[in-house]
CSV table of C-alpha atoms in Angstrom, one decimal:
chain,number,residue,atom,x,y,z
N,1,MET,CA,101.5,68.7,-112.4
N,2,GLU,CA,98.9,66.5,-111.6
N,3,GLU,CA,99.7,63.8,-113.8
N,4,GLU,CA,103.6,63.8,-112.8
N,5,ALA,CA,102.6,63.4,-109.2
N,6,THR,CA,100.4,60.5,-110.1
N,7,THR,CA,103.3,59.0,-111.9
N,8,THR,CA,105.5,59.8,-109.0
N,9,THR,CA,103.2,58.3,-106.5
N,10,LYS,CA,103.0,55.0,-108.8
N,11,PHE,CA,106.7,54.6,-108.8
N,12,LEU,CA,107.2,54.8,-105.1
N,13,LEU,CA,104.4,52.4,-104.5
N,14,LEU,CA,105.8,49.9,-106.7
N,15,LYS,CA,109.1,50.3,-105.9
N,16,GLN,CA,108.3,50.1,-102.4
N,17,LYS,CA,106.1,46.8,-103.1
N,18,LEU,CA,109.2,45.3,-105.1
N,19,ASP,CA,111.9,46.4,-102.2
N,20,ASN,CA,109.4,44.5,-99.8
N,21,ARG,CA,109.3,41.4,-101.9
N,22,ASP,CA,112.8,41.2,-102.2
N,23,GLN,CA,113.7,41.7,-98.8
N,24,TRP,CA,111.0,39.0,-97.8
N,25,SER,CA,112.4,36.3,-100.4
N,26,SER,CA,116.2,36.9,-99.3
N,27,SER,CA,115.8,37.5,-95.3
N,28,ASP,CA,113.0,35.0,-94.5
N,29,HIS,CA,114.4,32.2,-96.5
N,30,GLY,CA,118.0,32.5,-95.4
N,31,GLY,CA,119.1,34.7,-98.4
N,32,VAL,CA,117.8,32.0,-100.9
N,33,GLN,CA,115.6,33.0,-103.6
N,34,LEU,CA,112.6,31.1,-104.3
N,35,SER,CA,112.2,31.9,-107.9
N,36,GLU,CA,113.3,28.8,-110.1
N,37,SER,CA,115.6,30.9,-112.4
N,38,SER,CA,117.3,34.2,-112.1
N,39,PRO,CA,116.1,37.6,-113.7
N,40,THR,CA,119.3,37.4,-115.7
N,41,THR,CA,118.4,34.1,-117.4
N,42,THR,CA,118.2,34.8,-121.5
N,43,SER,CA,114.6,33.6,-122.5
N,44,PHE,CA,113.5,32.6,-125.5
N,45,VAL,CA,111.4,35.7,-126.0
N,46,VAL,CA,114.4,37.8,-125.6
N,47,LEU,CA,116.1,35.7,-128.2
N,48,ILE,CA,113.5,36.2,-130.9
N,49,SER,CA,112.7,39.9,-130.0
N,50,THR,CA,116.6,40.5,-130.6
N,51,LEU,CA,116.4,38.6,-133.9
N,52,VAL,CA,113.3,40.6,-134.9
N,53,ALA,CA,115.0,43.9,-134.0
N,54,VAL,CA,118.3,43.3,-135.8
N,55,CYS,CA,116.4,43.0,-138.9
N,56,GLY,CA,116.2,47.0,-139.0
N,57,SER,CA,120.2,46.7,-138.5
N,58,TYR,CA,120.4,44.7,-141.7
N,59,THR,CA,118.3,47.1,-143.2
N,60,PHE,CA,120.9,49.6,-142.2
N,61,GLY,CA,123.6,47.8,-143.9
N,62,ASN,CA,121.8,46.9,-146.9
N,63,ALA,CA,121.3,50.4,-147.6
N,64,VAL,CA,124.8,51.7,-147.1
N,65,GLY,CA,126.0,48.8,-149.1
N,66,TYR,CA,123.5,49.7,-152.1
N,67,SER,CA,125.1,52.5,-153.9
N,68,SER,CA,128.7,50.7,-154.5
N,69,PRO,CA,127.4,47.6,-156.7
N,70,SER,CA,124.6,49.6,-158.3
N,71,GLU,CA,126.9,52.7,-159.7
N,72,SER,CA,127.6,51.5,-163.0
N,73,GLY,CA,124.1,50.1,-163.8
N,74,ILE,CA,122.4,53.5,-162.6
N,75,GLU,CA,124.8,55.6,-164.6
N,76,ASP,CA,124.4,53.5,-167.8
N,77,ASP,CA,120.5,53.3,-167.6
N,78,LEU,CA,119.6,56.7,-166.5
N,79,GLY,CA,122.4,58.5,-167.8
N,80,LEU,CA,123.7,59.9,-164.8
N,81,THR,CA,126.9,61.9,-164.6
N,82,SER,CA,129.4,61.0,-162.0
N,83,VAL,CA,128.6,64.2,-159.8
N,84,GLU,CA,124.9,63.3,-160.2
N,85,TYR,CA,125.6,59.7,-158.8
N,86,SER,CA,127.7,61.2,-156.0
N,87,ILE,CA,125.0,63.2,-154.7
N,88,PHE,CA,122.7,60.2,-154.9
N,89,GLY,CA,125.0,58.5,-152.8
N,90,SER,CA,125.8,61.1,-150.1
N,91,ILE,CA,122.1,61.9,-149.8
N,92,LEU,CA,121.7,59.0,-147.6
N,93,THR,CA,123.8,60.4,-144.8
N,94,ILE,CA,121.7,63.7,-145.0
N,95,GLY,CA,118.6,61.8,-144.5
N,96,ALA,CA,120.2,59.6,-141.7
N,97,MET,CA,121.1,62.7,-140.0
N,98,LEU,CA,117.7,64.2,-140.0
N,99,GLY,CA,116.5,60.9,-139.0
N,100,ALA,CA,118.8,60.5,-136.2
N,101,VAL,CA,118.2,64.1,-135.1
N,102,PHE,CA,114.5,63.4,-134.4
N,103,SER,CA,114.9,59.6,-133.4
N,104,GLY,CA,114.9,60.0,-129.7
N,105,LYS,CA,112.0,62.1,-129.6
N,106,ILE,CA,110.1,59.6,-131.9
N,107,SER,CA,111.0,56.4,-129.8
N,108,ASP,CA,110.3,58.3,-126.4
N,109,PHE,CA,106.8,59.4,-128.0
N,110,ILE,CA,105.2,56.2,-129.7
N,111,GLY,CA,107.7,53.5,-128.1
N,112,ARG,CA,110.8,51.6,-129.6
N,113,ARG,CA,108.5,49.3,-131.4
N,114,GLY,CA,106.5,52.3,-133.0
N,115,ALA,CA,109.8,53.7,-133.9
N,116,MET,CA,111.2,51.0,-135.9
N,117,GLY,CA,107.8,50.6,-137.6
N,118,VAL,CA,107.6,54.2,-138.7
N,119,SER,CA,111.3,54.2,-140.2
N,120,GLU,CA,110.7,50.8,-142.0
N,121,ILE,CA,107.6,52.3,-143.5
N,122,LEU,CA,110.1,55.3,-144.6
N,123,CYS,CA,112.7,52.5,-146.1
N,124,ILE,CA,109.9,50.7,-147.9
N,125,LEU,CA,108.9,54.1,-149.5
N,126,GLY,CA,112.2,54.8,-150.6
N,127,TRP,CA,113.1,51.7,-152.1
N,128,LEU,CA,110.1,51.8,-153.9
N,129,ALA,CA,111.0,55.1,-155.5
N,130,ILE,CA,114.0,53.7,-156.3
N,131,VAL,CA,112.7,50.6,-158.1
N,132,PHE,CA,110.5,53.1,-160.0
N,133,ALA,CA,112.6,55.9,-160.7
N,134,LYS,CA,112.9,57.3,-164.1
N,135,ASP,CA,115.2,60.2,-163.6
N,136,VAL,CA,117.4,61.5,-160.9
N,137,TRP,CA,115.1,63.4,-158.7
N,138,TRP,CA,113.1,60.0,-157.8
N,139,LEU,CA,116.5,58.4,-157.0
N,140,ASP,CA,117.4,60.9,-154.5
N,141,LEU,CA,114.0,61.1,-153.1
N,142,GLY,CA,114.2,57.5,-152.5
N,143,ARG,CA,117.6,57.4,-150.9
N,144,PHE,CA,116.7,60.4,-148.9
N,145,LEU,CA,113.6,58.5,-147.5
N,146,VAL,CA,115.8,55.4,-147.0
N,147,GLY,CA,118.4,57.6,-144.9
N,148,CYS,CA,115.6,58.9,-142.6
N,149,GLY,CA,114.6,55.5,-142.0
N,150,ILE,CA,118.0,54.2,-141.1
N,151,GLY,CA,118.7,57.3,-139.1
N,152,VAL,CA,116.0,56.4,-136.7
N,153,LEU,CA,116.8,52.6,-136.9
N,154,SER,CA,120.6,53.4,-135.9
N,155,TYR,CA,119.4,54.7,-132.4
N,156,VAL,CA,116.2,52.8,-131.7
N,157,VAL,CA,117.5,49.2,-132.5
N,158,PRO,CA,120.3,49.1,-130.2
N,159,VAL,CA,118.3,50.7,-127.3
N,160,TYR,CA,115.6,48.3,-127.6
N,161,ILE,CA,118.0,45.3,-127.5
N,162,ALA,CA,119.8,46.9,-124.5
N,163,GLU,CA,116.5,47.8,-122.9
N,164,ILE,CA,115.2,44.2,-123.2
N,165,THR,CA,118.3,41.9,-122.4
N,166,PRO,CA,119.6,40.9,-118.9
N,167,LYS,CA,122.5,43.0,-118.1
N,168,ASN,CA,125.0,39.9,-118.2
N,169,VAL,CA,124.6,39.2,-121.7
N,170,ARG,CA,123.6,42.8,-122.9
N,171,GLY,CA,126.9,43.2,-124.6
N,172,THR,CA,126.6,40.1,-126.6
N,173,PHE,CA,123.4,40.9,-127.8
N,174,THR,CA,123.8,44.5,-128.6
N,175,SER,CA,127.0,43.3,-131.0
N,176,LEU,CA,124.3,41.6,-132.7
N,177,ASN,CA,123.1,45.0,-134.1
N,178,GLN,CA,126.8,45.7,-135.7
N,179,LEU,CA,127.0,42.2,-136.7
N,180,MET,CA,123.6,42.4,-139.1
N,181,ILE,CA,124.8,45.6,-140.5
N,182,GLY,CA,128.0,44.1,-141.5
N,183,CYS,CA,126.0,41.3,-143.1
N,184,GLY,CA,123.7,43.6,-144.6
N,185,LYS,CA,126.3,45.6,-146.5
N,186,ALA,CA,128.2,42.2,-147.4
N,187,LEU,CA,125.4,40.6,-148.8
N,188,THR,CA,124.0,43.4,-150.8
N,189,PHE,CA,127.6,43.5,-152.2
N,190,LEU,CA,127.0,39.7,-153.2
N,191,ILE,CA,123.8,40.0,-154.6
N,192,GLY,CA,124.6,43.2,-156.3
N,193,SER,CA,127.2,41.5,-158.4
N,194,LEU,CA,124.5,39.2,-159.6
N,195,VAL,CA,121.4,41.4,-160.2
N,196,ASN,CA,120.5,44.7,-161.6
N,197,TRP,CA,120.1,47.8,-159.7
N,198,ARG,CA,116.3,47.8,-159.7
N,199,THR,CA,115.9,44.1,-158.6
N,200,LEU,CA,118.6,45.0,-155.8
N,201,ALA,CA,116.4,47.7,-154.5
N,202,LEU,CA,113.4,45.2,-154.7
N,203,ILE,CA,115.5,42.9,-152.6
N,204,GLY,CA,116.0,45.4,-150.2
N,205,ILE,CA,112.3,46.0,-149.3
N,206,ILE,CA,112.1,42.3,-148.1
N,207,PRO,CA,113.9,42.6,-144.6
N,208,CYS,CA,111.9,46.1,-144.2
N,209,ILE,CA,108.5,43.9,-144.5
N,210,VAL,CA,109.8,41.1,-142.3
N,211,HIS,CA,110.8,43.5,-139.8
N,212,VAL,CA,107.5,45.3,-139.6
N,213,LEU,CA,105.5,41.9,-139.7
N,214,GLY,CA,107.6,40.8,-136.5
N,215,LEU,CA,107.0,44.1,-134.7
N,216,PHE,CA,103.6,42.6,-134.1
N,217,PHE,CA,105.0,39.4,-132.0
N,218,ILE,CA,107.4,41.2,-129.9
N,219,PRO,CA,106.9,43.3,-126.5
N,220,GLU,CA,107.5,46.9,-126.0
N,221,SER,CA,110.5,47.9,-124.2
N,222,PRO,CA,109.8,47.5,-120.3
N,223,ARG,CA,111.9,50.6,-119.5
N,224,TRP,CA,109.8,52.6,-122.0
N,225,LEU,CA,106.5,51.3,-120.3
N,226,ALA,CA,108.0,52.4,-117.0
N,227,LYS,CA,109.3,55.9,-118.2
N,228,ARG,CA,105.7,56.4,-119.2
N,229,GLY,CA,103.9,55.6,-116.4
N,230,ARG,CA,102.3,52.2,-117.4
N,231,ILE,CA,103.5,50.3,-114.2
N,232,GLU,CA,101.2,47.4,-114.8
N,233,GLU,CA,102.3,46.9,-118.4
N,234,PHE,CA,106.0,47.4,-117.1
N,235,GLU,CA,105.6,44.3,-114.6
N,236,ALA,CA,103.8,41.9,-117.0
N,237,VAL,CA,106.3,42.6,-119.9
N,238,LEU,CA,109.4,42.4,-117.7
N,239,GLN,CA,108.1,39.1,-116.4
N,240,PHE,CA,107.0,37.7,-119.9
N,241,LEU,CA,110.8,38.7,-121.0
N,242,ARG,CA,112.6,37.0,-118.0
N,243,GLY,CA,110.2,34.0,-117.9
N,244,LYS,CA,107.1,33.3,-115.7
N,245,ASN,CA,109.4,31.8,-113.0
N,246,ALA,CA,111.8,34.3,-112.8
N,247,ASP,CA,112.1,36.7,-109.9
N,248,ILE,CA,111.9,40.3,-111.2
N,249,SER,CA,111.8,42.3,-108.2
N,250,LYS,CA,115.4,43.5,-108.1
N,251,GLU,CA,115.4,44.2,-111.6
N,252,ALA,CA,112.0,45.9,-111.7
N,253,ALA,CA,113.3,47.9,-108.6
N,254,ASP,CA,116.5,49.2,-110.4
N,255,ILE,CA,114.7,50.0,-113.4
N,256,ILE,CA,111.9,52.2,-111.4
N,257,GLU,CA,114.7,54.1,-109.4
N,258,TYR,CA,116.5,54.7,-112.6
N,259,THR,CA,113.4,56.1,-114.5
N,260,GLU,CA,112.4,58.0,-111.5
N,261,LYS,CA,115.8,59.6,-111.4
N,262,VAL,CA,115.8,60.6,-115.3
N,263,ARG,CA,112.5,61.9,-115.0
N,264,LEU,CA,113.5,64.5,-112.1
N,265,ASN,CA,116.6,65.4,-113.8
N,266,SER,CA,115.2,65.7,-117.2
N,267,GLU,CA,114.9,69.6,-116.6
N,268,ASP,CA,118.6,70.0,-116.9
N,269,GLY,CA,118.4,69.2,-120.8
N,270,VAL,CA,121.5,68.6,-122.9
N,271,LEU,CA,123.3,71.4,-121.0
N,272,TYR,CA,123.8,69.3,-118.0
N,273,LEU,CA,126.6,67.4,-120.0
N,274,PHE,CA,128.6,70.5,-120.6
N,275,GLN,CA,130.3,70.6,-117.3
N,276,GLU,CA,133.9,70.3,-116.6
N,277,LYS,CA,133.8,67.0,-114.9
N,278,TYR,CA,132.1,65.6,-118.1
N,279,ALA,CA,134.3,67.4,-120.7
N,280,TYR,CA,137.2,64.2,-120.9
N,281,SER,CA,134.1,61.8,-121.6
N,282,ILE,CA,132.2,63.8,-124.1
N,283,ILE,CA,135.5,64.4,-126.0
N,284,VAL,CA,136.2,61.0,-126.4
N,285,ALA,CA,132.8,60.0,-127.3
N,286,VAL,CA,132.4,62.6,-129.8
N,287,GLY,CA,135.6,62.2,-131.2
N,288,LEU,CA,135.3,58.7,-131.8
N,289,MET,CA,132.3,59.2,-133.9
N,290,VAL,CA,133.9,62.2,-135.9
N,291,PHE,CA,137.4,60.7,-136.6
N,292,GLN,CA,135.3,57.4,-137.8
N,293,GLU,CA,133.7,59.5,-140.4
N,294,PHE,CA,137.1,61.3,-141.3
N,295,GLY,CA,138.8,57.9,-141.7
N,296,GLY,CA,136.8,57.3,-145.0
N,297,LEU,CA,134.0,55.1,-143.4
N,298,ASN,CA,131.4,56.1,-145.9
N,299,GLY,CA,133.8,56.6,-149.1
N,300,PHE,CA,135.2,53.1,-148.7
N,301,ALA,CA,131.6,51.8,-148.1
N,302,PHE,CA,129.8,53.7,-150.9
N,303,TYR,CA,132.2,53.5,-153.6
N,304,THR,CA,134.1,50.0,-153.1
N,305,SER,CA,133.1,49.0,-157.1
N,306,ALA,CA,134.3,52.3,-158.2
N,307,ILE,CA,137.7,52.0,-156.2
N,308,PHE,CA,138.1,48.4,-157.6
N,309,GLU,CA,137.4,49.7,-161.3
N,310,SER,CA,139.8,52.5,-161.1
N,311,ALA,CA,142.6,50.4,-160.0
N,312,GLY,CA,142.0,48.3,-162.9
N,313,PHE,CA,140.8,45.1,-160.7
N,314,SER,CA,137.5,43.2,-161.1
N,315,SER,CA,134.7,44.9,-159.2
N,316,LYS,CA,133.1,41.9,-158.7
N,317,ILE,CA,135.9,39.7,-157.4
N,318,GLY,CA,136.9,43.0,-155.3
N,319,THR,CA,133.2,43.5,-154.0
N,320,ILE,CA,132.9,39.7,-153.0
N,321,SER,CA,136.3,39.6,-151.1
N,322,ALA,CA,135.3,42.7,-149.2
N,323,ALA,CA,131.9,41.2,-148.5
N,324,VAL,CA,133.4,37.9,-147.0
N,325,VAL,CA,136.2,40.2,-144.8
N,326,GLN,CA,133.4,42.1,-143.4
N,327,ILE,CA,131.2,39.2,-142.5
N,328,LEU,CA,134.4,37.5,-140.8
N,329,MET,CA,135.8,40.4,-139.1
N,330,THR,CA,132.2,41.3,-137.8
N,331,THR,CA,131.7,37.8,-136.8
N,332,LEU,CA,135.3,37.9,-134.9
N,333,GLY,CA,134.4,41.3,-133.2
N,334,VAL,CA,131.3,39.9,-131.8
N,335,LEU,CA,133.1,37.1,-130.3
N,336,LEU,CA,136.0,38.8,-129.1
N,337,ILE,CA,134.5,42.2,-127.6
N,338,ASP,CA,133.8,41.0,-124.1
N,339,LYS,CA,136.7,38.9,-124.2
N,340,CYS,CA,139.7,40.8,-125.4
N,341,GLY,CA,138.3,44.1,-124.2
N,342,ARG,CA,137.6,47.5,-126.6
N,343,TRP,CA,140.9,49.0,-126.2
N,344,PRO,CA,142.9,46.0,-128.0
N,345,LEU,CA,140.4,45.6,-130.5
N,346,LEU,CA,140.4,49.6,-131.1
N,347,MET,CA,144.1,49.6,-131.5
N,348,ILE,CA,144.4,46.6,-134.1
N,349,SER,CA,141.1,48.1,-136.1
N,350,VAL,CA,142.7,51.6,-136.5
N,351,THR,CA,146.0,50.0,-137.3
N,352,GLY,CA,144.3,48.2,-140.2
N,353,ALA,CA,142.6,51.3,-141.3
N,354,CYS,CA,145.5,53.6,-141.3
N,355,LEU,CA,147.3,51.0,-143.3
N,356,GLY,CA,144.4,50.5,-145.7
N,357,CYS,CA,144.0,54.0,-146.3
N,358,VAL,CA,148.1,54.4,-146.9
N,359,LEU,CA,147.9,51.4,-149.4
N,360,THR,CA,145.0,52.5,-151.3
N,361,GLY,CA,146.4,56.1,-151.6
N,362,PHE,CA,149.7,54.8,-152.4
N,363,ALA,CA,148.2,52.5,-155.4
N,364,PHE,CA,146.6,55.6,-157.0
N,365,LEU,CA,149.7,57.5,-156.5
N,366,LEU,CA,151.5,55.1,-158.8
N,367,GLN,CA,148.5,55.3,-161.1
N,368,ASP,CA,149.2,58.8,-161.5
N,369,LEU,CA,152.9,58.5,-161.6
N,370,GLN,CA,152.1,56.0,-164.3
N,371,SER,CA,154.8,53.4,-162.6
N,372,GLY,CA,154.2,50.2,-160.9
N,373,LYS,CA,151.3,49.0,-162.9
N,374,GLU,CA,151.5,45.5,-161.8
N,375,LEU,CA,151.0,46.6,-158.2
N,376,ILE,CA,148.4,49.1,-158.3
N,377,SER,CA,145.4,46.7,-158.4
N,378,ILE,CA,146.9,44.6,-155.4
N,379,LEU,CA,147.9,47.4,-153.1
N,380,ALA,CA,144.1,48.8,-153.8
N,381,LEU,CA,142.7,45.4,-153.0
N,382,ILE,CA,144.8,44.8,-149.7
N,383,GLY,CA,143.8,48.7,-148.8
N,384,VAL,CA,140.0,48.2,-149.3
N,385,LEU,CA,139.9,44.7,-147.5
N,386,GLY,CA,142.0,46.4,-144.5
N,387,HIS,CA,139.7,49.3,-144.4
N,388,SER,CA,136.9,46.7,-144.3
N,389,SER,CA,138.1,45.0,-141.2
N,390,TYR,CA,138.7,48.2,-139.6
N,391,LEU,CA,134.8,49.4,-140.3
N,392,GLN,CA,133.5,46.4,-138.3
N,393,SER,CA,135.8,46.0,-135.2
N,394,TYR,CA,136.1,49.8,-134.9
N,395,VAL,CA,132.4,50.6,-135.1
N,396,VAL,CA,131.8,47.7,-132.7
N,397,TRP,CA,134.0,49.4,-130.3
N,398,GLU,CA,133.0,52.9,-130.7
N,399,PHE,CA,128.9,52.0,-130.0
N,400,TYR,CA,130.2,49.9,-126.7
N,401,SER,CA,132.3,52.5,-125.5
N,402,LEU,CA,129.6,55.4,-126.2
N,403,LEU,CA,127.2,53.4,-124.6
N,404,SER,CA,129.0,52.5,-121.5
N,405,TRP,CA,130.2,55.9,-121.2
N,406,CYS,CA,126.4,57.2,-121.0
N,407,GLN,CA,125.5,54.2,-118.8
N,408,ARG,CA,128.1,55.6,-116.1
N,409,LEU,CA,127.4,59.2,-116.7
N,410,ARG,CA,123.9,58.8,-116.2
N,411,GLY,CA,123.8,56.1,-113.8
N,412,VAL,CA,122.2,53.3,-115.4
N,413,ARG,CA,122.5,50.0,-113.5
């Protein structure tokens, strides 16, 4: 209780100081800010910090894309059956679920940078287990550890980016998270068509190491520092992120006010969301995530090569084509998300997803009926490429809709 009272006093004193500073700069000087740059200016520090953070997003995409080009090599070298390899591919999601469950607690306890560091260490250990695997148990253990790591990364990377960026560019910068996931997956497809599965796993360690080293050169999230009551560090980091000449008083006051609100309302816990007035928002947000999975997201991503091989199409040409489409559609989604809006992108991408699933399913129906052999491979290719475009733009929309919903629900400024 004494610690909470001290923290509250610090918040109130700092907010009063910031409000007084903001009032002085606006009233005593005719409403003209004296700072040379606005607190919404994107500084070089913010850009570098974001680029370091999205190394974790690349790690995520790399892990998701690994199982597709590696399937035939692993089955041949280690003698895995299709069932054993399916377990190896899907165990990533089990680890990711476990990592996601604890991601919030971990990032709140040791900070955003600490959480990213821990997750990358898990990924490195996982990749090493896969590289030196002699049987299926080491493969599964490595895949599970990588899954735990990316489960934490899937939460902490976009949160860190959103917390360090000015709100006028927050949408664009957080889009880089999904862009790098798409690039990681696509480049893994490309590289996997050229090297064996052990080398591909070894290459997967590189972005993890780059991320860990980069964490030593970027600041901690100012919002996390404020939440922990480290007020002096909070001010210093926020000033560092916005530039030495920027006036941070208004933004700092908003963060302090929000942090204090969250702290006072934290006793309500997750049950606070289960009220009738939030029902619609929760159904939409959770529904987007659930139906995204039911739409075959991981099935297409994990087994792209197998789909092409089963359809009688070259797996190398198919995966390279899917990689190119994913990069193009992810980049397009980043460029259009703030210009066209979420709803148009959702409708276009879901339409592409539906057509992709229908065409892929129809191709294998023809194969079972032993008719239209000349169409099977073409239909499968068009279907997979259509679904690949859906994965990128739809996941971008889902992330932003969920983020904006949470911001409105919790009163984020």
